[in-house]
CSV table of C-alpha atoms in Angstrom, one decimal:
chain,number,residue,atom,x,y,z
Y,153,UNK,CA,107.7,170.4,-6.5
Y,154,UNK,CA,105.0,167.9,-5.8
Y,155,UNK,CA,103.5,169.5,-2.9
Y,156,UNK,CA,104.4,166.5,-0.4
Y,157,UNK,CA,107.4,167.4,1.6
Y,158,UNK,CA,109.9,165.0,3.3
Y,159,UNK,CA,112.4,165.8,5.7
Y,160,UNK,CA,115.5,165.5,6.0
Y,161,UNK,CA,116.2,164.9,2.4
Y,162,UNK,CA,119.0,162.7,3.7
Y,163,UNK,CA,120.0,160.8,7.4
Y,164,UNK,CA,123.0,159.2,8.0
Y,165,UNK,CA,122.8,156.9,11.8
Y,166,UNK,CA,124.3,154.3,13.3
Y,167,UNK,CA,123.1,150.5,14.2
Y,168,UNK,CA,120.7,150.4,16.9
Y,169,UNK,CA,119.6,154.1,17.2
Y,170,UNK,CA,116.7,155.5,16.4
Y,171,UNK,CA,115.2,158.0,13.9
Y,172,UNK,CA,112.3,160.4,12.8
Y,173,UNK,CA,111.0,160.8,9.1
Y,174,UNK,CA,109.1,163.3,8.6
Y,175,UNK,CA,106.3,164.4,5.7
Y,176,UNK,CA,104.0,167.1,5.0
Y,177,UNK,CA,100.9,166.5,3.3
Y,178,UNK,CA,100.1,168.6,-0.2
Y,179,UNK,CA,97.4,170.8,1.0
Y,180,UNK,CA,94.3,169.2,1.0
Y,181,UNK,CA,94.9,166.0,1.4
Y,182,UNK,CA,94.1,163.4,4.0
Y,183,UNK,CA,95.5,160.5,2.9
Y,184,UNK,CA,99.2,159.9,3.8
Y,185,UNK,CA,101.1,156.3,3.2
Y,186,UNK,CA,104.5,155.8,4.1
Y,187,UNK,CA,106.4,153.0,1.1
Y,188,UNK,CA,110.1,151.8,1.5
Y,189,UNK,CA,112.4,151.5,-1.2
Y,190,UNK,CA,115.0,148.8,-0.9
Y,191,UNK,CA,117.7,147.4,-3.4
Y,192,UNK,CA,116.6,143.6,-2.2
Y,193,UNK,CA,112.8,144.5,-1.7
Y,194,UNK,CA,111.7,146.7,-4.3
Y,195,UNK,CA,109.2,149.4,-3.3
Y,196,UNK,CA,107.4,148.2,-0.3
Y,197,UNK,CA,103.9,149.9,1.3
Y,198,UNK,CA,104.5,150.2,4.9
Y,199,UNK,CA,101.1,151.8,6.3
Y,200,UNK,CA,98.4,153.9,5.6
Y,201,UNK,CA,96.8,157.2,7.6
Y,202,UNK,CA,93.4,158.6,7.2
Y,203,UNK,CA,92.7,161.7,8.6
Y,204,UNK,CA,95.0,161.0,11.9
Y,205,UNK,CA,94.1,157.4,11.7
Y,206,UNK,CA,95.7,153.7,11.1
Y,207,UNK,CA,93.9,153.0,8.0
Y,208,UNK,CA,95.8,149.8,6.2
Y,209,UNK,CA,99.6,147.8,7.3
Y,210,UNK,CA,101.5,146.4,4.9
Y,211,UNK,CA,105.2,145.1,5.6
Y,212,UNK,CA,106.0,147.4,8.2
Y,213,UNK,CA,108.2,146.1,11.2
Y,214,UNK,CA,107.5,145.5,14.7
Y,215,UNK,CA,110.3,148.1,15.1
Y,216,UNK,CA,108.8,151.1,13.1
Y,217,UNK,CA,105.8,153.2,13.7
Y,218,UNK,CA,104.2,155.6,12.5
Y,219,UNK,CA,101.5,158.4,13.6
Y,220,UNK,CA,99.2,161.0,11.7
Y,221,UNK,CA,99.0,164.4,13.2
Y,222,UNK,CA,95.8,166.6,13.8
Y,223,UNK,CA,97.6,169.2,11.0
Y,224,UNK,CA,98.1,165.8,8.9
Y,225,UNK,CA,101.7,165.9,9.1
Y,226,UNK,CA,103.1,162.4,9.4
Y,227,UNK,CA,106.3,161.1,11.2
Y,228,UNK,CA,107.7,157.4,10.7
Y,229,UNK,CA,109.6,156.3,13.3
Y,230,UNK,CA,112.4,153.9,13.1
Y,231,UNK,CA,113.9,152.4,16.1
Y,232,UNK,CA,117.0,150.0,16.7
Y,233,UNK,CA,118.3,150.5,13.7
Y,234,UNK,CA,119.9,147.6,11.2
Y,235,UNK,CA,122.1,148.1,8.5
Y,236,UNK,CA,119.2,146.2,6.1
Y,237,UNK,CA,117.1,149.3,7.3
Y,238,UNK,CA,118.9,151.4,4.8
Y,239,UNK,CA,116.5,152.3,1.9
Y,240,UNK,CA,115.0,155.6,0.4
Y,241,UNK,CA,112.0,156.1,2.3
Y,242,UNK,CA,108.8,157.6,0.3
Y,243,UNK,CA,105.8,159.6,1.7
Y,244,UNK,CA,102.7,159.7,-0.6
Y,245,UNK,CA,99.5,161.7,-0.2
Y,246,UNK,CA,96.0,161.5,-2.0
Y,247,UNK,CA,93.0,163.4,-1.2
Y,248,UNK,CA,90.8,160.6,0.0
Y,249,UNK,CA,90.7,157.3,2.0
Y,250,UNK,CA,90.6,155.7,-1.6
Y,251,UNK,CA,91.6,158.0,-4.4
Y,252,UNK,CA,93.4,156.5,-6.8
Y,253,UNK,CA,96.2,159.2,-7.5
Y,254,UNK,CA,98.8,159.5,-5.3
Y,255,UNK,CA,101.7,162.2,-5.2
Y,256,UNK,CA,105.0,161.1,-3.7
Y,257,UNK,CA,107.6,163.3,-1.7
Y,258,UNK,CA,111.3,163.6,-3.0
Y,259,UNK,CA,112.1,160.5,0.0
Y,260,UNK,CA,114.5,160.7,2.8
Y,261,UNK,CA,117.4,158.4,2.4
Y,262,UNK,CA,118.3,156.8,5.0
Y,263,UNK,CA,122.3,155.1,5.4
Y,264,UNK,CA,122.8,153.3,8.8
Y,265,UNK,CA,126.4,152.6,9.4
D,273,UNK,CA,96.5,139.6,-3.8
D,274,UNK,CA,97.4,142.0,-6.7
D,275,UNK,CA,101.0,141.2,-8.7
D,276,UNK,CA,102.7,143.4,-11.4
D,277,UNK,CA,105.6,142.0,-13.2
D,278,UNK,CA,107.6,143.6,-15.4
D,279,UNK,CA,110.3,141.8,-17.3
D,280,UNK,CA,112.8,143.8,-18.6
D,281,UNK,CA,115.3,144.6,-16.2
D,282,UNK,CA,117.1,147.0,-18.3
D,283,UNK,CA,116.3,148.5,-22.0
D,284,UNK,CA,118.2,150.2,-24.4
D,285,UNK,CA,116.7,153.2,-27.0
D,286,UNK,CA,118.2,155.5,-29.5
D,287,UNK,CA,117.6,159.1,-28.9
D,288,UNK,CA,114.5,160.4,-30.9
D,289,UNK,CA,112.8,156.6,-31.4
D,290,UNK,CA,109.9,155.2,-29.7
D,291,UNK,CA,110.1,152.5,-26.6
D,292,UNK,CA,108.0,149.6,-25.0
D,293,UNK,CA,108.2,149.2,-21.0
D,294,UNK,CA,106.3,145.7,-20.6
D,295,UNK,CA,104.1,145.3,-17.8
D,296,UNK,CA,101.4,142.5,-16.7
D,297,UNK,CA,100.1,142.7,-13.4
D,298,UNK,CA,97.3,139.8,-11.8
D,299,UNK,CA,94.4,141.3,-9.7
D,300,UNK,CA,91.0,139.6,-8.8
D,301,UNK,CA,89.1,143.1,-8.4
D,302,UNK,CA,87.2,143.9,-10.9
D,303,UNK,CA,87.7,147.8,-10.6
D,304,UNK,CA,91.5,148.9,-10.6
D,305,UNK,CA,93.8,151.8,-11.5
D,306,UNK,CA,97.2,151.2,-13.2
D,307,UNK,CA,100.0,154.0,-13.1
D,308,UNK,CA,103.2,154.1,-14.6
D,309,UNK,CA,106.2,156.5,-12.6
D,310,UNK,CA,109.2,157.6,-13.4
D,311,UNK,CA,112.4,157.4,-11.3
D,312,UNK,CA,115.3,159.7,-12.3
D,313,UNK,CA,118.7,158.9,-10.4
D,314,UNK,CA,117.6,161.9,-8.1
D,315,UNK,CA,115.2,159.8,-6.6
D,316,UNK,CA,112.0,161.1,-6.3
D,317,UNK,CA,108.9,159.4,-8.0
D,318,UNK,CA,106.9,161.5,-10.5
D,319,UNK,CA,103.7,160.4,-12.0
D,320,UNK,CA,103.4,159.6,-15.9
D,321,UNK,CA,100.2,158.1,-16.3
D,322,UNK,CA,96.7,156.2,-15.1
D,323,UNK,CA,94.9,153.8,-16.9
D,324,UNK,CA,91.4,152.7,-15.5
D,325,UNK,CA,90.1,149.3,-15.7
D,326,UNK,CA,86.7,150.6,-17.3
D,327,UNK,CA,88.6,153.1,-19.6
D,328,UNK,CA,87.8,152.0,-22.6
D,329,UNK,CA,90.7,154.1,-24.7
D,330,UNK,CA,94.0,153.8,-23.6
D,331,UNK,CA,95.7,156.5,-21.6
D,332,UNK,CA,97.4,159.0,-23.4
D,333,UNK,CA,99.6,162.3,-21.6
D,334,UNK,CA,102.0,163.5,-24.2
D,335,UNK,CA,104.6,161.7,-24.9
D,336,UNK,CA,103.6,159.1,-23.4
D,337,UNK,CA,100.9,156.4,-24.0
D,338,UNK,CA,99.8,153.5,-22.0
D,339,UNK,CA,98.5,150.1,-24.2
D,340,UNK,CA,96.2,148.6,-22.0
D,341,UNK,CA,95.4,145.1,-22.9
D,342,UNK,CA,92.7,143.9,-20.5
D,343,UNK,CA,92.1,140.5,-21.6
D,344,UNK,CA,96.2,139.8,-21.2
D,345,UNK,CA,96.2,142.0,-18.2
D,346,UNK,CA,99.3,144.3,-19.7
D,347,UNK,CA,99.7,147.6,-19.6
D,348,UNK,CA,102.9,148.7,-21.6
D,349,UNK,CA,103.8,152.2,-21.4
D,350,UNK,CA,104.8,153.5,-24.8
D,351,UNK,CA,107.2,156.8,-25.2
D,352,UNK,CA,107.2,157.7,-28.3
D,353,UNK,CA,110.3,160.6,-29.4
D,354,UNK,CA,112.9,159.4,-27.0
D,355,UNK,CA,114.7,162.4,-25.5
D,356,UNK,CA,118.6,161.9,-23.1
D,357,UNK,CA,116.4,162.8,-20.0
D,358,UNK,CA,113.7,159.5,-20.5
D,359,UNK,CA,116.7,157.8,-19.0
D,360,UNK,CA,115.5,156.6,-15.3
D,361,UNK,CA,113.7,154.1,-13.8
D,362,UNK,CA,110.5,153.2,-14.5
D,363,UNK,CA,107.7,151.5,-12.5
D,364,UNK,CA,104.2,150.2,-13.4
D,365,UNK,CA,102.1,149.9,-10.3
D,366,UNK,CA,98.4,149.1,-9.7
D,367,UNK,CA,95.0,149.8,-7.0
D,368,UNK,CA,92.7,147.7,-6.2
D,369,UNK,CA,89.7,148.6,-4.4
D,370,UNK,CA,89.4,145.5,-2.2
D,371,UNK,CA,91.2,144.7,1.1
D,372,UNK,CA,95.3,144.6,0.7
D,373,UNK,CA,94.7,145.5,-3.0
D,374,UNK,CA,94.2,149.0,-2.0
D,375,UNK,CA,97.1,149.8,-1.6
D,376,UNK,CA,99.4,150.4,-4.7
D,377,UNK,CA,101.7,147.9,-5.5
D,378,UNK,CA,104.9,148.0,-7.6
D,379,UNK,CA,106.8,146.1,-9.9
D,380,UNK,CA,110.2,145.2,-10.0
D,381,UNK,CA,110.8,148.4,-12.7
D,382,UNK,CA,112.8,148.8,-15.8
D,383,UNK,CA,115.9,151.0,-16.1
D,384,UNK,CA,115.2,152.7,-19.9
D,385,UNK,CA,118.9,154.1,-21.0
D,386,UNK,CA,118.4,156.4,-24.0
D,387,UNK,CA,121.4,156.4,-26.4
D,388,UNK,CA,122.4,159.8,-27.9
């Protein structure tokens, strides 16, 4: 167990709904960045949260979003949902803004249909 | 912009002998961290090792051992004493401390299959 938890583990959804990631923080850290793993794309950072705010964006879509919580719980939010959305989505944390080490969640794996 | 490349798609080792996961990467910070993970076909990412870019001795955590060439920008990651559960995906990744370099980028990976 790395300490960073993900839920669900796995999400099954249709085209054009929407859906909540969700990812708890190991203890202690502030640092929380969302990554997506495609087949066509590779791993991918998405964004970046600091202590509850936007730190850095990276290829995240117009139709995603994210948000860092006052308990530092993070939820990724994926709306009007395409099939090309499918990927395993990782949560990382790190104890600072800039720490090198990062500890990734098991992902949540997400199948639109 | 920060760029690690790693060009072996797919390798091949017999149980027991030692293996060579390529990776070059292209950064313009001066300071920088490079990581090799491991991706079983569970899916999660675990951490194997960090090289630093002022380290001057080359990352060593058991089995594994990272050759870091800084001069031809590569970092391989060595496992020495192949064992059936190295087989996975493996990625070599790297942090800048400037800008978009920051944040850690990944290569393409190489899927290491170990022979019994």
């Amino acid at each position: 167990d790395s300490g960073v938890t993900q839920t669900p583990k796995h999400l099954i959804t249709a085209t054009g709904q929407r859906v909540t990631l969700r990812c708890s923080p190991r203890s202690g850290d502030l640092s929380v960045y969302w990554y997506q793993q495609s087949l066509d794309q590779g791993l991918q950072f998405l964004i970046q949260y600091y202590n509850g705010e936007e730190r850095a964006k990276g290829n995240i879509l117009e139709r995603f979003s994210a948000q860092q919580f006052p308990d530092l719980h993070s939820e990724l939010n994926l709306s009007s949902l395409e099939l090309g959305d499918s990927a395993l989505y990782f949560c990382a944390s790190s104890p600072q803004e800039s720490s090198y080490g990062y500890t990734f969640g098991s992902g949540t794996r997400l199948t639109v249909v | 912009a920060q760029k690690i490349t790693q060009t072996q798609p797919g390798m091949f080792v017999q149980e027991k002998e030692a293996v060579t996961l390529d990776c070059t990467y292209d950064t313009s910070d001066q300071s920088y961290g490079l990581f090799w993970y491991k991706q079983p076909s569970s899916g999660e990412m675990i951490f194997l090792i960090y090289q630093g870019s002022y380290d001057e001795q080359n990352a060593t955590e058991g089995r594994y051992s990272l050759n870091f060439q800084k001069a031809r920008k590569s970092a391989n990651l060595v496992i020495s004493a192949s064992q059936l559960g190295d087989s996975a995906m493996y990625f070599c990744a790297m942090r800048g401390r400037s800008g978009s370099a920051r944040q850690l980028t990944f290569g393409s990976g190489t899927q290491l299959t170990v022979l019994p």
